XYZ file of N, CA and C in Angstrom:
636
model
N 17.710 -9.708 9.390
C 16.836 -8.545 9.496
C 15.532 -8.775 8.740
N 15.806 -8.952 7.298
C 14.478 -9.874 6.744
C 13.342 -10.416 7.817
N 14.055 -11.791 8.310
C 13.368 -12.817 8.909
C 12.464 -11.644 9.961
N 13.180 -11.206 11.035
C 12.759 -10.227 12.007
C 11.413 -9.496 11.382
N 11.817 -8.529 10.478
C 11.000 -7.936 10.052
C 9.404 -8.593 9.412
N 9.609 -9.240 8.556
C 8.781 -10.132 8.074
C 8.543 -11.260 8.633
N 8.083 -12.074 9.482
C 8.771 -13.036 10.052
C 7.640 -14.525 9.339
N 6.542 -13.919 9.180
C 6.014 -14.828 8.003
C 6.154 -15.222 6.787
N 7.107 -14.412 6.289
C 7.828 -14.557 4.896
C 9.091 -15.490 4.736
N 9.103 -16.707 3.384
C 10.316 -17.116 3.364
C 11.403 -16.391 3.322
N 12.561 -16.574 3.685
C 13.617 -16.254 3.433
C 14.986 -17.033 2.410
N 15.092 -16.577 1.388
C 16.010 -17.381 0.347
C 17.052 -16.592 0.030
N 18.599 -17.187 0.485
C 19.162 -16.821 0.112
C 19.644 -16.969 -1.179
N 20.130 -15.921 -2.147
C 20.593 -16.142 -3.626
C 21.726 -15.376 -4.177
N 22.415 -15.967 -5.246
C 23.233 -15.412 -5.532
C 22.827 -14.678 -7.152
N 23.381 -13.674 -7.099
C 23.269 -13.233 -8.566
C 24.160 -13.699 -9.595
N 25.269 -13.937 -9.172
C 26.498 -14.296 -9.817
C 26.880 -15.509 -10.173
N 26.096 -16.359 -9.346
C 26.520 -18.040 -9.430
C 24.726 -18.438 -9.913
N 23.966 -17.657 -9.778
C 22.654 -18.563 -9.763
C 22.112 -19.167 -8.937
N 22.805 -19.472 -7.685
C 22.365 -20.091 -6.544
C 21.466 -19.668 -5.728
N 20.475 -20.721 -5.261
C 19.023 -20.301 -4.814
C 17.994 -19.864 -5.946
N 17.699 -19.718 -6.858
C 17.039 -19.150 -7.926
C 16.214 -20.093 -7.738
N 16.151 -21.228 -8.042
C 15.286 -22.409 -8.288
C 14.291 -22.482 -6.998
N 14.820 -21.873 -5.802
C 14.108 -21.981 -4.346
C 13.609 -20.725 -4.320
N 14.149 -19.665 -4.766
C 13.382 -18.229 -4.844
C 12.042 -18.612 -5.773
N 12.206 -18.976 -6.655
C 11.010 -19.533 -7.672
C 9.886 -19.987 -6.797
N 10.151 -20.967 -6.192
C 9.454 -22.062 -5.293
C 8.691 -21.377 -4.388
N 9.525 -20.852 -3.566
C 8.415 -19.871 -2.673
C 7.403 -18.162 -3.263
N 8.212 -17.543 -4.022
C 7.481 -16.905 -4.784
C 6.148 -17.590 -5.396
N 6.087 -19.026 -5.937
C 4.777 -19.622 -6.009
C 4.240 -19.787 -5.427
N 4.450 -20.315 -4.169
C 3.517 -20.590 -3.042
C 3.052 -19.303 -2.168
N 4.215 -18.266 -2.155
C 3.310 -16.948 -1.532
C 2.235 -16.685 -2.548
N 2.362 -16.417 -3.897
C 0.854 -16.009 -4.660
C 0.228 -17.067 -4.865
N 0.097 -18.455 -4.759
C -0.974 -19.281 -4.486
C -1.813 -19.034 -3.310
N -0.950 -18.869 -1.985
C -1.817 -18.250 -0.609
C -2.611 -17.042 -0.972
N -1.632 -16.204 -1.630
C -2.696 -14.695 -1.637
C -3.343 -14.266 -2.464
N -3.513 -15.215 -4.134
C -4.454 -14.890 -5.379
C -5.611 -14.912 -4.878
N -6.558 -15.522 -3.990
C -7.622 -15.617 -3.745
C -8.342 -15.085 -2.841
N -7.556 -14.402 -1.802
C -8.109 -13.526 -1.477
C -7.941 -11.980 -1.890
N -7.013 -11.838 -2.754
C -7.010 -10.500 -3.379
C -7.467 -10.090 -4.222
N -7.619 -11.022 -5.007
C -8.830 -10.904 -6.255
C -10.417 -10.892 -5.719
N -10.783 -11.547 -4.308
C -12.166 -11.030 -3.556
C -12.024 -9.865 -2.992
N -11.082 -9.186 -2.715
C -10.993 -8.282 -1.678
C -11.680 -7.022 -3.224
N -11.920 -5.756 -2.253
C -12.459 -4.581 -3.369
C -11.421 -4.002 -3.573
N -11.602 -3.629 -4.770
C -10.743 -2.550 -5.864
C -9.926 -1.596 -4.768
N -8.399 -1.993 -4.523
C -7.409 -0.931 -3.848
C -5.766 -0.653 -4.438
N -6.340 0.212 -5.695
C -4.984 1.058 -6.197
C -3.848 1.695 -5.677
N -2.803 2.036 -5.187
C -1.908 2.684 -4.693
C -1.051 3.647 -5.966
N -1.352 5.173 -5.865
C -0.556 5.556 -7.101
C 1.034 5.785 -7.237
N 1.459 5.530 -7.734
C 3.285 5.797 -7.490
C 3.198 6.821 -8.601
N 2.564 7.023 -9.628
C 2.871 8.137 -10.937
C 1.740 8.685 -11.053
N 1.821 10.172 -11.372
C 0.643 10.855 -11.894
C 0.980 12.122 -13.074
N 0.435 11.423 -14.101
C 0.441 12.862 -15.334
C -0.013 13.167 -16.390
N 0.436 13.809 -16.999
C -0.970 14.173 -17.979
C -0.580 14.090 -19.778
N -1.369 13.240 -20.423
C -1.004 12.765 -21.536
C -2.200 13.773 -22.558
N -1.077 14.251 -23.726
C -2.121 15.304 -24.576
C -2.982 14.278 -25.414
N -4.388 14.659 -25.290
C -5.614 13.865 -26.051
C -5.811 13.077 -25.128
N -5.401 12.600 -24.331
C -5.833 11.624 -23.034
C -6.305 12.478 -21.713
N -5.150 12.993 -21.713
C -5.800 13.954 -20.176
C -4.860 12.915 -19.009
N -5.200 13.048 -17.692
C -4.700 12.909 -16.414
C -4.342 11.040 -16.461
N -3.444 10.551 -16.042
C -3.144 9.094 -16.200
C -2.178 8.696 -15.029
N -3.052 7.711 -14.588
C -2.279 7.145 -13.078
C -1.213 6.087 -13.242
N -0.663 5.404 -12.702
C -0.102 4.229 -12.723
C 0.614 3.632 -11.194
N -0.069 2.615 -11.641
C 0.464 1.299 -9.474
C 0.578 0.188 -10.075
N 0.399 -0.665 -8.838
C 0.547 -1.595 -8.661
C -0.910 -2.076 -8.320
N -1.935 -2.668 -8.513
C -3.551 -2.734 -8.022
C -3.145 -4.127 -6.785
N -3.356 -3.754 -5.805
C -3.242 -4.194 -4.608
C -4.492 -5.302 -4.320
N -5.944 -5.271 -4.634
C -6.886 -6.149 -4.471
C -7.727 -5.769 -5.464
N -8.512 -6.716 -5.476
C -9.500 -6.260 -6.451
C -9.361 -6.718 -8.277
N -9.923 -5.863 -8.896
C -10.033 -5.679 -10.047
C -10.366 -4.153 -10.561
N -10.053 -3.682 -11.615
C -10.282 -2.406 -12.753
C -10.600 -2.671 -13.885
N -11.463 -2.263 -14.539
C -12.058 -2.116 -15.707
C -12.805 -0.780 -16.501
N -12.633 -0.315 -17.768
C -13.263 0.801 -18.245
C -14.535 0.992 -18.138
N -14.634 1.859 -17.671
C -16.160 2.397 -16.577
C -16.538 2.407 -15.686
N -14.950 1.622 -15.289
C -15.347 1.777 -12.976
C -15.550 2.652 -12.838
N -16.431 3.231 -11.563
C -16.240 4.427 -10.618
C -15.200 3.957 -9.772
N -14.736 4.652 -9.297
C -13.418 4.582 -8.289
C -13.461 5.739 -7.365
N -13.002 5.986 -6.330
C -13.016 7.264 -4.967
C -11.196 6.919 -4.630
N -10.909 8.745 -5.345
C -9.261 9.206 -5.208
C -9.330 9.577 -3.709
N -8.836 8.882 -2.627
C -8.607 9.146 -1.397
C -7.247 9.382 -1.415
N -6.824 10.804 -0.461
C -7.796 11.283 0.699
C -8.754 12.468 -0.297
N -8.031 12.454 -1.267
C -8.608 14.065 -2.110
C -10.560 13.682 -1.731
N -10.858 12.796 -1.609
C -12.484 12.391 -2.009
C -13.030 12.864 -2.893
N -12.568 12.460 -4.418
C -13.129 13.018 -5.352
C -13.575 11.648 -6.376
N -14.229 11.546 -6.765
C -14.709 10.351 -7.439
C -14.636 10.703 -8.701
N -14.080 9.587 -9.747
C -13.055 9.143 -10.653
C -14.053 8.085 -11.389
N -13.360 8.289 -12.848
C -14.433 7.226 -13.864
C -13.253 6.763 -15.029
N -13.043 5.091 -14.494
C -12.001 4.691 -15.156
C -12.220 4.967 -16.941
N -11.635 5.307 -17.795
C -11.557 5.289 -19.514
C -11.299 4.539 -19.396
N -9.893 3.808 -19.667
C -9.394 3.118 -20.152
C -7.918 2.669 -18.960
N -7.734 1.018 -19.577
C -6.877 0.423 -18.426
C -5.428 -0.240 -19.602
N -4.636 -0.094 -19.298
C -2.989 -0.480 -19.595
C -2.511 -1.256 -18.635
N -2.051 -2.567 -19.288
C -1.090 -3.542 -18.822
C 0.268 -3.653 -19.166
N 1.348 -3.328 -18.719
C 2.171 -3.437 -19.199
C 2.715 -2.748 -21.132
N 2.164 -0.987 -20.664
C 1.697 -0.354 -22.032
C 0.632 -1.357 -23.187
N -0.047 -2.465 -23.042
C -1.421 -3.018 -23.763
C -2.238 -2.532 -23.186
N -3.514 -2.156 -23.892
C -4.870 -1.923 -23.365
C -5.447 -3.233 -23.298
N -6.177 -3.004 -21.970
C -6.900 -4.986 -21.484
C -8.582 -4.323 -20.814
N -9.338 -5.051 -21.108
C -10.855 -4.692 -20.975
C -10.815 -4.602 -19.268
N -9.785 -5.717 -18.355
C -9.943 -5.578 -17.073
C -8.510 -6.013 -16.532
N -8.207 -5.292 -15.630
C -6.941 -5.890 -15.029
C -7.378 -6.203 -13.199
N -6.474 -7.461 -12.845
C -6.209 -7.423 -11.546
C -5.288 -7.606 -10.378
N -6.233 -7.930 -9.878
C -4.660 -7.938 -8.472
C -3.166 -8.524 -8.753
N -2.361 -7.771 -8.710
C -0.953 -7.766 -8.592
C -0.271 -7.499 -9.960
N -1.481 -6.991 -10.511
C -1.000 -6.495 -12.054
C -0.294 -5.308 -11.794
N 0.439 -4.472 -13.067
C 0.855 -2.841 -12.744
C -0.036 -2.518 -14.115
N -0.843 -1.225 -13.623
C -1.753 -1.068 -14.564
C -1.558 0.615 -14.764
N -1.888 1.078 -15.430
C -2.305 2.775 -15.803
C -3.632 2.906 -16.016
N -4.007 3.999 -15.668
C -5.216 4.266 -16.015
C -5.889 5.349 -16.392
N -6.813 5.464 -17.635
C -6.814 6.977 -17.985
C -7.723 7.236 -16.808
N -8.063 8.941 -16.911
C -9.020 9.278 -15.257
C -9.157 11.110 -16.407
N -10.683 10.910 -17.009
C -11.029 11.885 -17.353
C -11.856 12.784 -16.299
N -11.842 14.083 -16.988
C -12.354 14.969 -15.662
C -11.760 15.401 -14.313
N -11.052 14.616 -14.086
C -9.853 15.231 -13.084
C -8.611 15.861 -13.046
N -8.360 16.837 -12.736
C -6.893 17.451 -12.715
C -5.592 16.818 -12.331
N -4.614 16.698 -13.199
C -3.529 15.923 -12.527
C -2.769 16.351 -11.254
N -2.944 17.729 -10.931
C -2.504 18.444 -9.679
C -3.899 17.667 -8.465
N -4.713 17.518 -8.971
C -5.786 16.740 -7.743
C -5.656 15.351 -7.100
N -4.348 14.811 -8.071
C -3.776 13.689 -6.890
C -2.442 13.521 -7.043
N -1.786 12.645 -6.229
C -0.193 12.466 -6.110
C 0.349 11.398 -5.743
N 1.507 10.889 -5.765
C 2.034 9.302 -5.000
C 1.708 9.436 -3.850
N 0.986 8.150 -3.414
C 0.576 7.577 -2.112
C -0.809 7.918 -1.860
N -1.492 8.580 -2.951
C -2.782 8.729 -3.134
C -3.297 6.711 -3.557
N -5.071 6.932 -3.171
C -5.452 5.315 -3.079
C -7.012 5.742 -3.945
N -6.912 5.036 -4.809
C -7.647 4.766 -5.549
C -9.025 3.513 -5.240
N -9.990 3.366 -4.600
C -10.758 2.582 -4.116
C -12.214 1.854 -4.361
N -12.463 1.113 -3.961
C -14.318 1.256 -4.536
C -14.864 1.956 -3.870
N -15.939 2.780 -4.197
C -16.593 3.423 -3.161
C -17.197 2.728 -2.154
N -16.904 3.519 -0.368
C -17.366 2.748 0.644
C -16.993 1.509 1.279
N -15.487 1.048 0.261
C -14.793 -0.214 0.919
C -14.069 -0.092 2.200
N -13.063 1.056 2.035
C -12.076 0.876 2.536
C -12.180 2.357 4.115
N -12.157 2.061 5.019
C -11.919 3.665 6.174
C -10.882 4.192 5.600
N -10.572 5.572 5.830
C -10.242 6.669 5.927
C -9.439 7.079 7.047
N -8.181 6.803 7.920
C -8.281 7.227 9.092
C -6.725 7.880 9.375
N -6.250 8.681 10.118
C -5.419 9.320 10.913
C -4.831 8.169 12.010
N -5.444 7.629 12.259
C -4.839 6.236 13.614
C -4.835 4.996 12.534
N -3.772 4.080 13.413
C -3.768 2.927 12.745
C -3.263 2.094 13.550
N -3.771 0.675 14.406
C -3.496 0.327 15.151
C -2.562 -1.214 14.658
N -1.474 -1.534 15.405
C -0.699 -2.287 14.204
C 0.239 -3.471 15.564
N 0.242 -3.857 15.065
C 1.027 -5.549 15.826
C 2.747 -4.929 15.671
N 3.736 -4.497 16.230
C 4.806 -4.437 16.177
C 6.125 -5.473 15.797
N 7.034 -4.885 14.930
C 8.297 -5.561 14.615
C 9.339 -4.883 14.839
N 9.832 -4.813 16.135
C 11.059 -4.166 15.871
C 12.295 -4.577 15.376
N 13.385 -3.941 14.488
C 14.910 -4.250 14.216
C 15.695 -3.540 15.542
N 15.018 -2.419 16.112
C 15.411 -1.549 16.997
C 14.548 -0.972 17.785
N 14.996 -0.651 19.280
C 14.143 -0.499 20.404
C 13.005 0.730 20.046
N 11.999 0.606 19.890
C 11.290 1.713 19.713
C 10.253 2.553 20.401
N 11.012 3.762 20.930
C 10.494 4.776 22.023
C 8.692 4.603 22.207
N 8.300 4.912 22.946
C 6.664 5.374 23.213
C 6.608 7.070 22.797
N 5.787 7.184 22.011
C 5.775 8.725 21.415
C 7.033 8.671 20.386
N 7.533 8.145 19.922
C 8.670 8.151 18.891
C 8.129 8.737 17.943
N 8.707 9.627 17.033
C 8.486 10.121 15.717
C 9.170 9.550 14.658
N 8.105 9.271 13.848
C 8.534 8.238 12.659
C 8.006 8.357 10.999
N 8.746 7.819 10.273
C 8.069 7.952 8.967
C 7.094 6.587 8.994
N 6.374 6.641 8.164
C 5.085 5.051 8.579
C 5.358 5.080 6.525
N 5.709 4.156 6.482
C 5.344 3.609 4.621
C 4.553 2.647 4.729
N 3.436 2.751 3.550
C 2.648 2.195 3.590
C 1.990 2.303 2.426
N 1.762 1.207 1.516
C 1.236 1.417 -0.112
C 2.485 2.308 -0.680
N 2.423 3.566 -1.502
C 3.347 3.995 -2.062
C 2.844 5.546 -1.116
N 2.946 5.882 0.078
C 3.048 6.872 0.823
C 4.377 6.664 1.923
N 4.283 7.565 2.701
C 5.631 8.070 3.150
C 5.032 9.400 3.818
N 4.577 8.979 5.477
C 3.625 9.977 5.761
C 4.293 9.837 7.769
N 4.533 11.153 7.992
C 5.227 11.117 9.560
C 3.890 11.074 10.361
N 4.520 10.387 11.866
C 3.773 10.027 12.760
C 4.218 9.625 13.680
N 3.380 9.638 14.558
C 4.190 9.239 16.031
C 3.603 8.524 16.888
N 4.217 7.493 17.354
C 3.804 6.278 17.321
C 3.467 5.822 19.164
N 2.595 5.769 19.213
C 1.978 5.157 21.021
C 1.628 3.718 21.420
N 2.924 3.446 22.009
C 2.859 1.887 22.494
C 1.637 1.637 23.522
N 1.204 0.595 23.080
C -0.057 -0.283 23.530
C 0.856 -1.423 24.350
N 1.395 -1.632 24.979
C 2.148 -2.752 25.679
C 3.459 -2.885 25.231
N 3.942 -4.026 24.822
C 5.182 -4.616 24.336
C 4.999 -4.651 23.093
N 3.947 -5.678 22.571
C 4.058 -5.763 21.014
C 3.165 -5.446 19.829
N 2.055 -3.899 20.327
C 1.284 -3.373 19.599
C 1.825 -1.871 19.899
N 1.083 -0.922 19.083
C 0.972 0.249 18.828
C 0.394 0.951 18.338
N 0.042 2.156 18.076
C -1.114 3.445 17.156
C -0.054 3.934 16.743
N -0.108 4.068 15.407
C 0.119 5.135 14.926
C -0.266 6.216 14.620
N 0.062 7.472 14.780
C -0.987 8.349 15.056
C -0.336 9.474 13.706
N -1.022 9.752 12.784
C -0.570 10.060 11.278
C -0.691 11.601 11.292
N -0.104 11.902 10.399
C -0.227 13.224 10.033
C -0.843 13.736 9.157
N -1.262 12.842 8.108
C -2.146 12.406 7.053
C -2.822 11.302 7.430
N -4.322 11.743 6.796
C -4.741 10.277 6.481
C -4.447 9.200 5.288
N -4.856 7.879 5.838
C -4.579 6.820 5.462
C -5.755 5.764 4.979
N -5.665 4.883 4.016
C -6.647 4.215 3.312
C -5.728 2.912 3.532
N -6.043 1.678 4.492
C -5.190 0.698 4.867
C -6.309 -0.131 5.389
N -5.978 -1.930 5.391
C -7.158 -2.769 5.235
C -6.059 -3.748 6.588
N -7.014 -4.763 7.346
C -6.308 -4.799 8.274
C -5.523 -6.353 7.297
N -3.876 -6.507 8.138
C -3.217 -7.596 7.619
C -2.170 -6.844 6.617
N -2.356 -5.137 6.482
C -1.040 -4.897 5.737
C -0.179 -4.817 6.632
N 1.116 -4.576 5.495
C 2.186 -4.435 6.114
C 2.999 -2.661 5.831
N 3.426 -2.702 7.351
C 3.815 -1.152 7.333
C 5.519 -1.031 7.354
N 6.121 -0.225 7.129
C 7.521 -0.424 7.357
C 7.370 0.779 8.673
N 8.159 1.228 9.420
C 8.497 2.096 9.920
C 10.843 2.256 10.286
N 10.557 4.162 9.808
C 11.761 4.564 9.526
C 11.969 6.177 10.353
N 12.869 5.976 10.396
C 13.592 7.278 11.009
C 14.671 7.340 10.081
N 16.008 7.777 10.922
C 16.940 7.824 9.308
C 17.646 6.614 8.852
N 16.907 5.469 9.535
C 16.965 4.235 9.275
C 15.724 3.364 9.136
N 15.388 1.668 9.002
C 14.256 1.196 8.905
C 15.004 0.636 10.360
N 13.569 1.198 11.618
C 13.665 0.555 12.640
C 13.248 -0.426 13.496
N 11.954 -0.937 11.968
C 10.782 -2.632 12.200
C 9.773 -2.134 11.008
N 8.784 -2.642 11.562
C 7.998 -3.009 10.645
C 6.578 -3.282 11.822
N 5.403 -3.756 11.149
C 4.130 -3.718 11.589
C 2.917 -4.527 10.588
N 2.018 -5.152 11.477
C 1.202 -5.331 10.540
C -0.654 -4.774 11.209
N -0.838 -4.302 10.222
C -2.269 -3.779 10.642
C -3.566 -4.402 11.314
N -3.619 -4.002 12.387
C -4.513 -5.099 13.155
C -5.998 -4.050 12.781
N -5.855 -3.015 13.231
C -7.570 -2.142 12.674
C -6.777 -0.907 11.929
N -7.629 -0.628 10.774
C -7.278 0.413 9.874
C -8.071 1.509 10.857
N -8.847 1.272 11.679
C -9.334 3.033 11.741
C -10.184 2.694 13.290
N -9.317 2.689 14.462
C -9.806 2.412 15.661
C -10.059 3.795 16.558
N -11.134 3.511 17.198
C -11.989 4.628 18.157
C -10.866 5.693 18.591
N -11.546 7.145 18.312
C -10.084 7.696 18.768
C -10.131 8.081 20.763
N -9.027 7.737 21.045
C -8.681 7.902 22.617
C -7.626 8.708 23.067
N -7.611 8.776 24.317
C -6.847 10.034 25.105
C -5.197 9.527 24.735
């Protein structure tokens, strides 16, 4: 199911109990972030929030995973979809304060002036003007299971979890057509679920012409 789903990704089997495969899990775990350090560290500043709350004398404080890019104290940043623009304080690595963190770090971040009710998980944190904004999302298909035309589905994507329903483009593309908008760069990867995971997707245009 792995392979299927991902089908560009190694697959290693391992044991927890014996240790077996560890040494080959290692191996390819290096070579996937050798392929992708360099372009994620060019790509612009794209946060995904999984936590949001509010620390006394600090005020409002995020925490992800920073997806591309880089952060540093005194970014501007744009909280999508809220569109409210954000002025990094201060950045946490692994609870240390660090002058800049980047891609594939897990970072916190203070965010003065904003209300912690003004954003939530699966909110995207961005540079201003990098990234579209969109309700459609047009995506290369993976199925584990046959999947209807007009199907209703959950779409995960970054740390959201947003329904939609999904319009086949042939055999092995599709739109997703959201219920929320979405902040997505093309080449991610989407899961799609019902009360199961029924494939997967990868993003061919984050924000294509809308049609009948």
């Amino acid at each position: 199911e792995a392979r299927e789903l991902v089908p560009s990704a190694a697959v290693v089997p391992v044991s927890a109990k014996t240790g077996e495969g560890l040494d080959e899990l290692r191996a390819a775990l290096a070579s996937a972030a050798a392929v992708s350090e360099h372009s994620t560290l060019l790509g612009a500043t794209r946060l995904y929030l999984d936590r949001v709350f509010t620390l006394r004398g600090i005020g409002t404080v995020v925490t992800g995973t920073l997806w591309s890019g880089s952060v540093g104290e005194g970014d501007q940043l744009r909280a999508e979809p809220a569109g409210a623009e954000v002025r990094v304080r201060s950045v946490q690595v692994h609870d240390e304060p660090v002058e800049r963190a980047d891609a594939g770090q897990r970072v916190a971040l203070a965010l003065p002036g904003i209300e912690r009710t003004a954003l939530r998980r699966g909110d995207a944190l961005v540079e201003p003007g990098s990234y579209p904004l969109s309700y459609r999302v047009n995506v290369q298909l993976e199925e584990l299971e046959p999947i209807g035309d007009h199907a209703r589905l959950h779409v995960h994507h970054g740390t959201a979890e947003i329904p939609a329903r999904l319009v086949r483009i042939g055999d092995r593309f599709a739109q997703l057509r959201l219920a929320e908008p979405v902040v997505s760069a093309r080449g991610d990867r989407v899961v799609l679920r019902n009360t199961t995971t029924v494939g997967g997707g990868r993003v061919l245009d984050p924000a294509p012409p809308r049609s009948s």
